[in-house]
XYZ file of C-alpha atoms in Angstrom:
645
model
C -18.268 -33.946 49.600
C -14.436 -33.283 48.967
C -13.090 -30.074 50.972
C -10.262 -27.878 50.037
C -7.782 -28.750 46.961
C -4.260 -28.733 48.699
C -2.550 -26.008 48.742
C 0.914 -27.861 47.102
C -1.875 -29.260 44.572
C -2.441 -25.553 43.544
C 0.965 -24.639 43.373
C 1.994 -27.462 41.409
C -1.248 -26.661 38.889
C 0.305 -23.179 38.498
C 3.967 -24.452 37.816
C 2.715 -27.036 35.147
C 0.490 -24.368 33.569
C 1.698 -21.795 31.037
C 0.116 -18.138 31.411
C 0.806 -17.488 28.121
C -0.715 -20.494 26.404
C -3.772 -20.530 28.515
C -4.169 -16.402 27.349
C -3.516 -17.372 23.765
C -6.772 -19.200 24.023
C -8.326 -15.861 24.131
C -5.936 -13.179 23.148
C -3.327 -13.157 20.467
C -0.560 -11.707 22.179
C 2.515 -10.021 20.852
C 5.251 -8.346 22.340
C 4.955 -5.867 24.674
C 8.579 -4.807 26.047
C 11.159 -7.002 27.447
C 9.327 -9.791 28.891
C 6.304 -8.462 28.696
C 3.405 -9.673 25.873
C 0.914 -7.524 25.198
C -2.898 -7.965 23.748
C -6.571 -6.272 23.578
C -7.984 -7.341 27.152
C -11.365 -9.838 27.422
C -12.551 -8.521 30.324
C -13.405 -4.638 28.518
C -13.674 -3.359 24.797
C -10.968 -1.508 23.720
C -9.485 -0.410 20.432
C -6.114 0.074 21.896
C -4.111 -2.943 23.606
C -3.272 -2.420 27.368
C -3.849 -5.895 28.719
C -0.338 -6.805 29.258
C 1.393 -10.589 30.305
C 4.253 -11.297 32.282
C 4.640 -15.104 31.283
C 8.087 -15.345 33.476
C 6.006 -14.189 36.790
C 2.745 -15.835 35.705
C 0.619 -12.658 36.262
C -1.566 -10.776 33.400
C -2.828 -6.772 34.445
C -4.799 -4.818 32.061
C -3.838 -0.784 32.700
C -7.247 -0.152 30.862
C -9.511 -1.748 33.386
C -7.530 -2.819 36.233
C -7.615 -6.554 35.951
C -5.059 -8.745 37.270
C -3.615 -11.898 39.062
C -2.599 -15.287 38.226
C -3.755 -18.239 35.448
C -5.986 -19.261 38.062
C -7.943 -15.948 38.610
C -7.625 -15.194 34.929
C -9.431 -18.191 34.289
C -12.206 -18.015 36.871
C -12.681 -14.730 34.999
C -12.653 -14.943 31.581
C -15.050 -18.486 32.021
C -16.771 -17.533 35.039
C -15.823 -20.289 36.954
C -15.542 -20.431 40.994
C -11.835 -20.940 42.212
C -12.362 -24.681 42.429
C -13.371 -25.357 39.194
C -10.801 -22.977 37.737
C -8.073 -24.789 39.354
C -9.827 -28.161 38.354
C -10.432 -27.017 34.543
C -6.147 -26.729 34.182
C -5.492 -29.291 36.401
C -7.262 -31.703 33.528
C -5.212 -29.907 30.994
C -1.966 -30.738 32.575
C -2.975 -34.561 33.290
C -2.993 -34.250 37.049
C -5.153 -35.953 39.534
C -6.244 -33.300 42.148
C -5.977 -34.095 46.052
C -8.870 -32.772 48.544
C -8.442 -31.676 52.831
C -10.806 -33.931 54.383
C -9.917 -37.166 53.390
C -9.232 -36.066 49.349
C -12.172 -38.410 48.373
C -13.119 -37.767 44.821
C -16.022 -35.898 43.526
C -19.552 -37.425 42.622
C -19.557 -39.335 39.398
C -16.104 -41.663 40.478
C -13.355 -38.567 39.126
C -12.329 -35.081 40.517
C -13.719 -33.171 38.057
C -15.719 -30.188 38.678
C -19.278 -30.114 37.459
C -18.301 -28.163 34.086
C -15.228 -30.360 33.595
C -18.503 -33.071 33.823
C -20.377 -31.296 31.300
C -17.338 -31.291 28.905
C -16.446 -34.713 29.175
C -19.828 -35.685 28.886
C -19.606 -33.709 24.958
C -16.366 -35.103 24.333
C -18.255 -38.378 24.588
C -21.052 -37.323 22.791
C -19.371 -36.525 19.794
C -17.154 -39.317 19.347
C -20.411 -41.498 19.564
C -22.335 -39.177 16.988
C -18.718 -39.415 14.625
C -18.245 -43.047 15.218
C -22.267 -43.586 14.100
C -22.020 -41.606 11.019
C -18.438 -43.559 9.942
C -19.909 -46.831 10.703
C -21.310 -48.046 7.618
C -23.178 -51.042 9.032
C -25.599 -48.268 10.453
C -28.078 -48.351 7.238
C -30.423 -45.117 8.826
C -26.712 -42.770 9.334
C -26.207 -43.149 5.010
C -28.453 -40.192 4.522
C -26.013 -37.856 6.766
C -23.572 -39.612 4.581
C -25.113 -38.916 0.998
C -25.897 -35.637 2.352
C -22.333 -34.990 3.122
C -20.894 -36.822 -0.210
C -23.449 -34.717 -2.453
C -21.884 -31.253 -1.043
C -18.340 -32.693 -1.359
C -17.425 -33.723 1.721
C -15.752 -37.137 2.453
C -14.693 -38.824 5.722
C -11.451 -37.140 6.150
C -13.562 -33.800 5.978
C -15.864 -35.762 8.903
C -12.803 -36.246 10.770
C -11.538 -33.445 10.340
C -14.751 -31.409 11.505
C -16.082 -34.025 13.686
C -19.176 -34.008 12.183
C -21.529 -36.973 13.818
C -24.845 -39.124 13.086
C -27.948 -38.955 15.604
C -29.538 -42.195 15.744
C -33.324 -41.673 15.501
C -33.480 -43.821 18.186
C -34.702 -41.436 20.898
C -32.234 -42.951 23.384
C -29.470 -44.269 21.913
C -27.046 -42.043 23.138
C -28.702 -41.337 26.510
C -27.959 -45.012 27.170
C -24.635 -44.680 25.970
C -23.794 -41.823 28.270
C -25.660 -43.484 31.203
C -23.145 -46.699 30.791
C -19.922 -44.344 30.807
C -20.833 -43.398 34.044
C -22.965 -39.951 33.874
C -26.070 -39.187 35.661
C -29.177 -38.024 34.419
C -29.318 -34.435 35.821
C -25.416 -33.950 34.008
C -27.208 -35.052 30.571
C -30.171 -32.421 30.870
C -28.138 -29.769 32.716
C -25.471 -30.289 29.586
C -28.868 -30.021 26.954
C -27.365 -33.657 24.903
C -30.800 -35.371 26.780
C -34.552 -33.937 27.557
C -36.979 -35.193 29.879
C -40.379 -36.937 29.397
C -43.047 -38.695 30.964
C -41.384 -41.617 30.436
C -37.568 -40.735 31.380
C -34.589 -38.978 29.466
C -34.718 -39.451 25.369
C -31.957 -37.775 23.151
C -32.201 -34.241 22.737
C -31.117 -34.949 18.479
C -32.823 -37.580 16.996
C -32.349 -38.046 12.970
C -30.309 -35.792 12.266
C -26.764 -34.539 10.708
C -24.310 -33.078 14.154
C -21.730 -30.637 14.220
C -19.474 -30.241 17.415
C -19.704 -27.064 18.089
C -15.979 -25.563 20.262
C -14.751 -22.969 22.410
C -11.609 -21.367 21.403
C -9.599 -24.318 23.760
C -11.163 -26.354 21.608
C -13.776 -28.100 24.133
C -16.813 -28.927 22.611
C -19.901 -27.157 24.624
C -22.932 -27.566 22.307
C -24.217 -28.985 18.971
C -25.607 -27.876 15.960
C -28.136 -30.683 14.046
C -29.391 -30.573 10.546
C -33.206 -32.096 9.508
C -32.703 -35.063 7.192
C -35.817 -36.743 7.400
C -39.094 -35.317 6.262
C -40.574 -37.438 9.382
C -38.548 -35.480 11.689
C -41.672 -34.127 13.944
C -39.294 -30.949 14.376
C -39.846 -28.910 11.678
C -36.822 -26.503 11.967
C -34.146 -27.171 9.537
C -31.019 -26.397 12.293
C -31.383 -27.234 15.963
C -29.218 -26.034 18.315
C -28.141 -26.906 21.966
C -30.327 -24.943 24.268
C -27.970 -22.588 26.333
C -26.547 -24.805 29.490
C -23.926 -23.660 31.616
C -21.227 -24.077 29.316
C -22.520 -23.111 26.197
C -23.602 -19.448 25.386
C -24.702 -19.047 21.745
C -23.604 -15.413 21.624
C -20.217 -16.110 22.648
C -19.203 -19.104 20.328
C -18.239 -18.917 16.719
C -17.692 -22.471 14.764
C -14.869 -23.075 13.482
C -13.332 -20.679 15.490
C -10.707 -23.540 17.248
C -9.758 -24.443 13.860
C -9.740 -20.882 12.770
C -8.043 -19.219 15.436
C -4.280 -19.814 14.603
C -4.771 -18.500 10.794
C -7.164 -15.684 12.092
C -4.076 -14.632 14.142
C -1.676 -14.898 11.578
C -3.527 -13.652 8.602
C -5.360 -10.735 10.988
C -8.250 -11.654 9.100
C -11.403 -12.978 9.855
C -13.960 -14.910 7.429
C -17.974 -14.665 8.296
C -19.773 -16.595 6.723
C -23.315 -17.902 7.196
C -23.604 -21.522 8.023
C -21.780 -24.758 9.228
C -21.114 -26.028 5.644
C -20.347 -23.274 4.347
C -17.152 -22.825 7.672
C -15.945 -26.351 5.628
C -16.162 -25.819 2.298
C -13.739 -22.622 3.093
C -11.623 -24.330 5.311
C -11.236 -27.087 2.574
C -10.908 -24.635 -0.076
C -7.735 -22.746 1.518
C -9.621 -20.039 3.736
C -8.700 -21.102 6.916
C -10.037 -18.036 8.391
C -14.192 -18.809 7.979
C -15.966 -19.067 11.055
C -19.915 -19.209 11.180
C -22.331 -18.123 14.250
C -24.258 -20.765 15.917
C -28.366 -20.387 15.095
C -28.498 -16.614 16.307
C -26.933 -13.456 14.031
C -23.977 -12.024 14.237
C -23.394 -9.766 16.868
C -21.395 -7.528 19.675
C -19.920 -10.252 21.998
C -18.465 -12.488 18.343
C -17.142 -8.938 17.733
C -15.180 -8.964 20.616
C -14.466 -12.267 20.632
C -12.668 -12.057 16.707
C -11.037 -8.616 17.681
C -8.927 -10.427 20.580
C -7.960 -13.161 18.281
C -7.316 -10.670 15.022
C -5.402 -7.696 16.951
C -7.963 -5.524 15.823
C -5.528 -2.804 17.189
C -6.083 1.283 16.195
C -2.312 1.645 16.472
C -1.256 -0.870 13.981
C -1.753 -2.084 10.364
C -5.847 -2.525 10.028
C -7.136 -5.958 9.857
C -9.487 -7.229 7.912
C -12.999 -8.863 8.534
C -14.998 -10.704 5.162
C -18.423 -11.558 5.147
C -19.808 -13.836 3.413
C -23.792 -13.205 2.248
C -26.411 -14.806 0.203
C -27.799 -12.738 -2.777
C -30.915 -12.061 -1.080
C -33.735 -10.116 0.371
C -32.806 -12.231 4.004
C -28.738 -11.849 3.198
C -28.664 -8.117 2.474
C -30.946 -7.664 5.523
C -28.064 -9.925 7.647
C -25.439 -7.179 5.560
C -27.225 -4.686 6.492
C -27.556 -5.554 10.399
C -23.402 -6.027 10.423
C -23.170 -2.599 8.691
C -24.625 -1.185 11.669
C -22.087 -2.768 14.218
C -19.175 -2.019 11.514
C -18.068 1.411 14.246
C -17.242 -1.152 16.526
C -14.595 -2.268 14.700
C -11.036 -1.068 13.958
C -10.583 -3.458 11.063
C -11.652 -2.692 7.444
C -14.713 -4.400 6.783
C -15.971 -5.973 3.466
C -18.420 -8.153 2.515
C -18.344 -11.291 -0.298
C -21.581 -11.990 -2.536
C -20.948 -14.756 -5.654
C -22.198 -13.074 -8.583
C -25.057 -15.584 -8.519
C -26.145 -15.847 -5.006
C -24.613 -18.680 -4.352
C -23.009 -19.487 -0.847
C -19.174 -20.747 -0.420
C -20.829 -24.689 0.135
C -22.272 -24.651 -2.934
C -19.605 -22.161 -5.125
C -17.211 -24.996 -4.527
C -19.164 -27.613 -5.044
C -20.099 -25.711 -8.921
C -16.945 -24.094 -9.677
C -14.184 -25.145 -7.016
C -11.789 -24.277 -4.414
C -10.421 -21.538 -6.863
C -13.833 -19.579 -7.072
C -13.635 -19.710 -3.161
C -10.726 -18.309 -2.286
C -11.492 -15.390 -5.041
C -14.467 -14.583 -3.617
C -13.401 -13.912 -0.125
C -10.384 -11.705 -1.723
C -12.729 -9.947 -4.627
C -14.801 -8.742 -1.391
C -15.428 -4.997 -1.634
C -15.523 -2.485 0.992
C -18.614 -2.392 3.996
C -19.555 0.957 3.838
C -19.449 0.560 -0.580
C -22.091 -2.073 -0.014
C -24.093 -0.635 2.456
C -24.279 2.109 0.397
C -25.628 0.294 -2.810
C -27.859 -2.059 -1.115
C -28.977 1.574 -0.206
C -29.563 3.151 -3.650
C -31.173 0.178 -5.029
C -34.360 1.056 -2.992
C -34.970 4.008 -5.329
C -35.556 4.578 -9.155
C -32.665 6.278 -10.119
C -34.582 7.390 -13.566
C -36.179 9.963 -11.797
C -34.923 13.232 -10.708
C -36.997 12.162 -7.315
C -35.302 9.159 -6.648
C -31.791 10.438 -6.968
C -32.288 13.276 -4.124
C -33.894 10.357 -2.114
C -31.053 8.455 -2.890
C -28.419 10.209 -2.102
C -30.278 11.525 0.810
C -30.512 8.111 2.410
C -26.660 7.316 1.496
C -25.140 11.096 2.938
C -25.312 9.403 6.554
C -23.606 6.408 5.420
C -20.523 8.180 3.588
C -20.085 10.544 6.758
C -19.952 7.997 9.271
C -16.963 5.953 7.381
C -14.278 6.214 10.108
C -11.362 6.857 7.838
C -11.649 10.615 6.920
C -9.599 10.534 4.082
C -11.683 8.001 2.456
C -14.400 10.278 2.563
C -14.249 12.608 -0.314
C -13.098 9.608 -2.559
C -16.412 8.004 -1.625
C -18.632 11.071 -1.992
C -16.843 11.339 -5.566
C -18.109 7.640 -6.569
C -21.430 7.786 -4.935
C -22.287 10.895 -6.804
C -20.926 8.879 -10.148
C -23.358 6.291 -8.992
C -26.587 8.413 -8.678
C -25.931 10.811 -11.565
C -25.278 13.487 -9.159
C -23.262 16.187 -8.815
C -20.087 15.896 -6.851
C -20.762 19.101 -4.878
C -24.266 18.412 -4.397
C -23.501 14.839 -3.145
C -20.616 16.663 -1.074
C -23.224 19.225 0.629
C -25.262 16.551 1.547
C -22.807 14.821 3.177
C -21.662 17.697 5.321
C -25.650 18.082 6.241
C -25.810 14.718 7.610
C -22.595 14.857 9.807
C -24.340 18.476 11.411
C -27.447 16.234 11.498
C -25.581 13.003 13.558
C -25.834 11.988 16.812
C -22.284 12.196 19.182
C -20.686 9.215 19.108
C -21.285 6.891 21.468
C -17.927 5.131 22.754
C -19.888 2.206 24.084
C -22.393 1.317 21.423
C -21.045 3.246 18.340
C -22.769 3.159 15.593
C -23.236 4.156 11.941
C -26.612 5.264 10.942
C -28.211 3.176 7.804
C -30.458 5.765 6.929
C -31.199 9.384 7.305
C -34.675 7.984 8.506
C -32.136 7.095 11.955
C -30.541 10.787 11.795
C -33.036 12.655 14.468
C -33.404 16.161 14.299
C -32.075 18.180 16.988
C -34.244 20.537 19.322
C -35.195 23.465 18.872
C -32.849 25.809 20.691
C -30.214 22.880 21.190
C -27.130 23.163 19.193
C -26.100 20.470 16.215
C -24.238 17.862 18.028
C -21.322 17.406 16.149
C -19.136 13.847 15.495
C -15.742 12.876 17.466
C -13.311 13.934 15.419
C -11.310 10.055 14.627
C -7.714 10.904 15.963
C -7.029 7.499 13.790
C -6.389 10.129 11.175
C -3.192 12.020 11.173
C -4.393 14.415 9.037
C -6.944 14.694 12.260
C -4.568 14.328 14.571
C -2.289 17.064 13.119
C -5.529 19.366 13.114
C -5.832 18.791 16.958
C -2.247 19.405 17.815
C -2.443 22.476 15.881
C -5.436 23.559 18.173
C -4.032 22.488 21.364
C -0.544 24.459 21.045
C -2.776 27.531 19.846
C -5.265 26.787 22.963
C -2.898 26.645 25.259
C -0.018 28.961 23.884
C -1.392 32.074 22.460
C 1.884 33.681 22.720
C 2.639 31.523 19.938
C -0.462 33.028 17.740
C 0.556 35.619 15.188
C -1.484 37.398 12.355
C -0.028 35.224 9.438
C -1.080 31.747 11.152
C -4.573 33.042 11.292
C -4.081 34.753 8.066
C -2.715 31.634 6.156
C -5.797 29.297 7.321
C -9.901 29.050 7.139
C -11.922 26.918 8.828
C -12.409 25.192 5.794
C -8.876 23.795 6.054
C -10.297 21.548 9.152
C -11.385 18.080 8.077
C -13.435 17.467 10.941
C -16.470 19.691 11.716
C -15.703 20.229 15.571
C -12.593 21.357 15.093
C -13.630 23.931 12.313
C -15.950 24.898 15.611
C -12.842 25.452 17.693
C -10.364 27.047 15.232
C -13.618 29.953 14.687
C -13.542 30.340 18.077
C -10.170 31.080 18.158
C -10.420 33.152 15.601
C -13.090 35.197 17.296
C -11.026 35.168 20.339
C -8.251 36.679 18.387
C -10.371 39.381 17.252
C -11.333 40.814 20.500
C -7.743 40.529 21.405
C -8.161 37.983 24.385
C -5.142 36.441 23.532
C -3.296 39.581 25.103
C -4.509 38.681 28.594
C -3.892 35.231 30.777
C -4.357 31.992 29.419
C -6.689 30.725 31.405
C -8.894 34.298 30.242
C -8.039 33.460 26.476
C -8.891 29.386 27.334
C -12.223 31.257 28.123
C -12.665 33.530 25.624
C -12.021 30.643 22.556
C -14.602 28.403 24.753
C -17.235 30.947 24.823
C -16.913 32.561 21.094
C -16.850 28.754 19.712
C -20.263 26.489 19.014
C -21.165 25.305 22.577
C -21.407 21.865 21.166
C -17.668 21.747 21.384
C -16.486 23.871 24.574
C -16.196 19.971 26.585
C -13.311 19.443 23.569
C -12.291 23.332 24.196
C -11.074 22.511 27.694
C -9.870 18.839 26.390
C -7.707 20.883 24.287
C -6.505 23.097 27.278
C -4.958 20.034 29.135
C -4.064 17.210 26.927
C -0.026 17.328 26.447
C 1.692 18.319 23.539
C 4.235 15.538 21.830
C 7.066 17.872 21.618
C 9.706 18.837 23.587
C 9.858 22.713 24.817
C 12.313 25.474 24.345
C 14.165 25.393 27.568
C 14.325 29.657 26.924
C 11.099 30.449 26.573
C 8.893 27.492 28.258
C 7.151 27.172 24.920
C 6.948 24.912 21.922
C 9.231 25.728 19.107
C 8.570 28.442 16.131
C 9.466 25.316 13.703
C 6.938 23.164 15.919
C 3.372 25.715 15.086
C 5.005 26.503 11.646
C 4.901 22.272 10.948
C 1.597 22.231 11.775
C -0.363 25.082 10.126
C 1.757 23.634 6.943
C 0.360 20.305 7.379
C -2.674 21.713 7.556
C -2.631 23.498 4.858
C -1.027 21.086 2.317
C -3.931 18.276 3.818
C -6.512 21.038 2.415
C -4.581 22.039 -0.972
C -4.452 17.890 -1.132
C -8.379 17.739 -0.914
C -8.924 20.617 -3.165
C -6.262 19.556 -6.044
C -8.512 15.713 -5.473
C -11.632 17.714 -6.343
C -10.168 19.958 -8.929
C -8.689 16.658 -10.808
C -12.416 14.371 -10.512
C -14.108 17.952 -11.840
C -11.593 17.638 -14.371
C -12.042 14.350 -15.758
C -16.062 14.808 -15.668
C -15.572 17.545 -18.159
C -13.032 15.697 -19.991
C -15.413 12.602 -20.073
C -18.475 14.512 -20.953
C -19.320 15.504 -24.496
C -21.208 18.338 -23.981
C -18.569 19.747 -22.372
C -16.627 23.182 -23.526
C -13.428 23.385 -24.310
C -13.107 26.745 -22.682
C -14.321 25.026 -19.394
C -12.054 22.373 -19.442
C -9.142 24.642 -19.902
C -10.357 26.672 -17.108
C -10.456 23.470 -15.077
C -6.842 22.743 -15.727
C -5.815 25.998 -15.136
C -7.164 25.517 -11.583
C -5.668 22.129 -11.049
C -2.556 23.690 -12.352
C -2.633 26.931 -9.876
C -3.511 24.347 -7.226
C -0.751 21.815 -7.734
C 1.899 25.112 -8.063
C 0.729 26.601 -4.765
C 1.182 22.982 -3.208
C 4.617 22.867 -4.295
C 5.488 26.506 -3.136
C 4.089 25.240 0.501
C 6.249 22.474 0.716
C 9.461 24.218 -0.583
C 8.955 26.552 1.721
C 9.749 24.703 4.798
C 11.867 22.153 2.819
């Protein structure tokens, strides 16, 4: 056995090896300061980016979770490889031939490489053989994969392209093949491309139609085989490559190295549902489509696409698509993604064909064009969630529509974007029959109803049947309010200055707002506590008594975010006079406040509005009293503004 690599060996494998190209593998990076690069960090989940490059040094650190070093460690952590094999893995990259203490012999198998490097050669190998089989047309038994391909509009540049192979149903052809190019048998079974019988190694895909399947460098670790022949004693249409040491189902996407530059650029991401269907939207102009590999989609390809998107909370949202079939089995798949959709900071949507059909087979019938509208004629997750939802019930019956809209209440509160919310509760209520304040009260029931949030497996309930009910004596636990909001975010500065200052509360800022004003529930919690407080004129005493007072005399399901409140720093700078935040600082706020809630109000005075309007049996005596309102409404808005214009 080899010893040590050299130490000038290392060195030189860190001077021939960008930091930043072998992170862009994983991350999309942008800039992050002058020389710095910046980028949401593999090694945790986060919504914000803090894992931050230094490509002139060669170092990466992540202020979220504390990782750091060089390429080398970066790589021994991101694909859990020792030190050796790290340094091994780039030292193939850059072309060099790696020197060992102890005489520098080689490794087994006649080359340096490491055993993965071994296992990834070995697939390299693989699928040129499987590519150069299904190409060759003197091999009679490979012109089903071919006529399979041609009938769903594929031709060889697509093969190429995709490097899309032929198993021989010889059980050993390319066992033998692999065996003469120098690999042993424990590297071919280790590796899953050979099994092992009673009467030695035979081919682990016999018959059938390959796909390479990559990492995001672009190495192929596995394969994904298609049943052609009704012989096949495997009955299971796909076959997939067992998980080896290099391949991990739950962390590969295919497609994803072809993908991965467009997913960057485009900060969107295409899901769709199987290998032929990646192609046909790659071929089609949505460069973007990327398929799981024989297991659903789940939390690890979610982290994997939000490194790649810059699925950021602090910039532009990005956008995820996926693709599902018309059915029982693809709303069910819809469904299951709905679930995971918290996780995300993009916008989610999700693309059925009118018809059922999936993006393979919509080009084949009605082209590229069809494809590319689909993905972009995708409508919102949470819209679909929600009628997937209703169609369970008979909407003809006053029964079914308070089911109904029971069921979808959880699914409206938990969209992320608040301001989305009373748009949404508007349309559902269209779409049941209901009315808009019913559908609204229902809604505010199932957010007093819903679990806390929970930052490491969020989650937004399908169901009211997954909304339990709290115990008795144990106060309504009440959601995170989404600081991704800056109507939100305005609420909570408003609370911390009055938390922390109550010099700075007088009669008319009390006076001037109602809890109502608050879009999210906890801090309607904390602003009657306050108010409470006020009453029994805490305020008047120190502020760590009033911090008290507000935390006691508000719901106790919020006095952790009470003392939050107490602490977190205002983003203002203070009067130098008076050690305080400006007049014109409070004043902004309970203005923004207020205008947010005059803004909801006018938005629910207008849809009331046009229901009357639209509705024959309508008064006109009620719709004039509903534009008066909308008319008071839009004239006290305008005061407010003037008034600190």
């Amino acid at each position: 056995m080899p010893g040590r690599i050299r130490a000038e060996d290392i060195a030189t494998v860190k001077e021939r090896t960008s930091i930043e190209d072998v992170v862009r593998d994983h991350v999309t990076l942008r800039p992050g300061g002058v020389g710095s690069l910046k980028g949401l960090c593999p090694f945790h989940d986060e919504k914000t980016p803090s894992f931050t490059v230094r490509p002139s040094v060669g170092s990466y650190h992540c202020f979220g979770c504390g990782e750091g070093g060089d390429v080398i460690s970066f790589v021994q952590k991101v694909e859990h490889l020792t030190f050796t094999e790290a340094v091994e893995r780039l030292a193939a990259k850059a072309g060099m031939e790696l020197r060992y203490e102890e005489g520098g012999g080689p490794r087994e198998g006649g080359t340096s490489l490491g055993k993965r490097q071994r296992l990834l050669e070995a697939h390299r190998v693989a699928e040129e053989f499987y590519t150069s089989i299904l190409l060759d047309l003197g091999r009679p038994h490979a012109r089903v994969g071919r006529d399979f391909l041609r009938e769903r509009g594929f031709d060889s540049a697509a093969v190429s392209r995709f490097g899309v192979g032929f198993a021989p149903q010889d059980g050993e052809a390319l066992t033998r093949h692999l065996l003469e190019r120098g690999f042993t048998d424990d590297e071919l079974t280790t590796g899953g491309l050979s099994g092992r019988g009673s009467r030695g190694l035979y081919d682990r895909f016999r018959g059938r139609l390959v796909w390479p399947i990559r990492d995001t460098t672009g190495d192929t670790v596995g394969f994904g085989a298609r049943r052609l022949f009704d012989e096949d004693r495997i009955a299971a249409k796909y076959l997939d490559t067992s998980e080896t040491p290099i391949y991990k189902k739950s962390q590969v996407l295919y497609g994803l190295d072809l993908a991965k530059k467009a997913i960057a650029g485009e900060r969107r991401a295409v899901v769709v549902e199987g290998y032929t269907d990646v192609m046909a939207a790659h071929l089609a102009g949505v460069e973007t489509a990327v398929a799981t590999c024989g297991t659903a989609f789940g939390v690890d390809h979610i982290k994997i696409l939000r490194r790649i998107m810059r699925d950021e909370a602090d910039v532009a949202p990005a956008r995820v698509v996926f693709t599902f079939d018309g059915d029982a089995a693809g709303q069910k798949a819809a469904m299951k993604a709905f679930g995971e959709d918290q996780r995300w900071a993009a916008q989610s949507f999700v693309a059925v064909a009118p018809d059922g059909m999936d993006p393979c087979d919509l080009r084949l019938a009605k082209g590229d064009a069809e494809v590319r509208a689909l993905v972009d004629g995708a409508v919102p997750m949470f819209e679909f969630a929600v009628r997937t939802t209703i169609g369970r019930f008979d909407l003809d019956t006053a029964e079914g529509r308070v089911q109904a809209m029971k069921a979808v209440a959880p699914i409206v509160g938990s969209i992320r974007d608040a301001s989305l919310r009373p748009e949404y509760t508007r349309s559902v209520s269209g779409w049941l029959g209901v009315e808009v304040e019913q559908m609204a009260t229902e809604v505010r029931r199932a957010g007093r109803l819903a679990p806390p949030a929970d930052t490491d497996h969020p989650r937004a309930p399908a169901s009211t049947d997954e909304v339990p009910e709290p115990s008795p004596g144990e106060a309504p636990a009440l959601p995170v309010p989404d600081l991704r909001d800056p109507v939100v975010q305005t609420e909570r500065q408003l609370l911390q200055a009055l938390v922390q200052y109550p010099q700075l509360l007088v009669p008319s800022a009390l006076d001037e707002l109602s809890s109502e004003a608050f879009t999210a529930p906890a801090h309607r919690a904390v602003f009657d506590g306050i108010r409470i407080a006020a009453a029994t004129a805490a305020r008047q005493g120190s502020t760590t008594a009033w911090v008290a007072a507000v935390g006691e005399a508000a719901a106790t399901s919020v006095g952790r975010l009470v003392s939050e409140l107490s602490v977190a720093p205002l983003p203002v700078r203070f009067d130098a006079s008076t050690g305080l935040p400006p007049r014109r600082y409070l004043d902004s706020l309970v203005v923004g406040v207020r205008d947010a809630h005059l803004g909801r109000r006018i938005a629910d005075a207008m849809a009331s509005l046009r229901r009357a309007e639209n509705d024959p049996a309508t008064g006109p005596e009620l719709v004039h009293e509903f534009r008066t309102t909308l008319q008071a409404l839009e004239i006290e808005r305008v005061r407010l503004r003037q008034s600190v214009s």
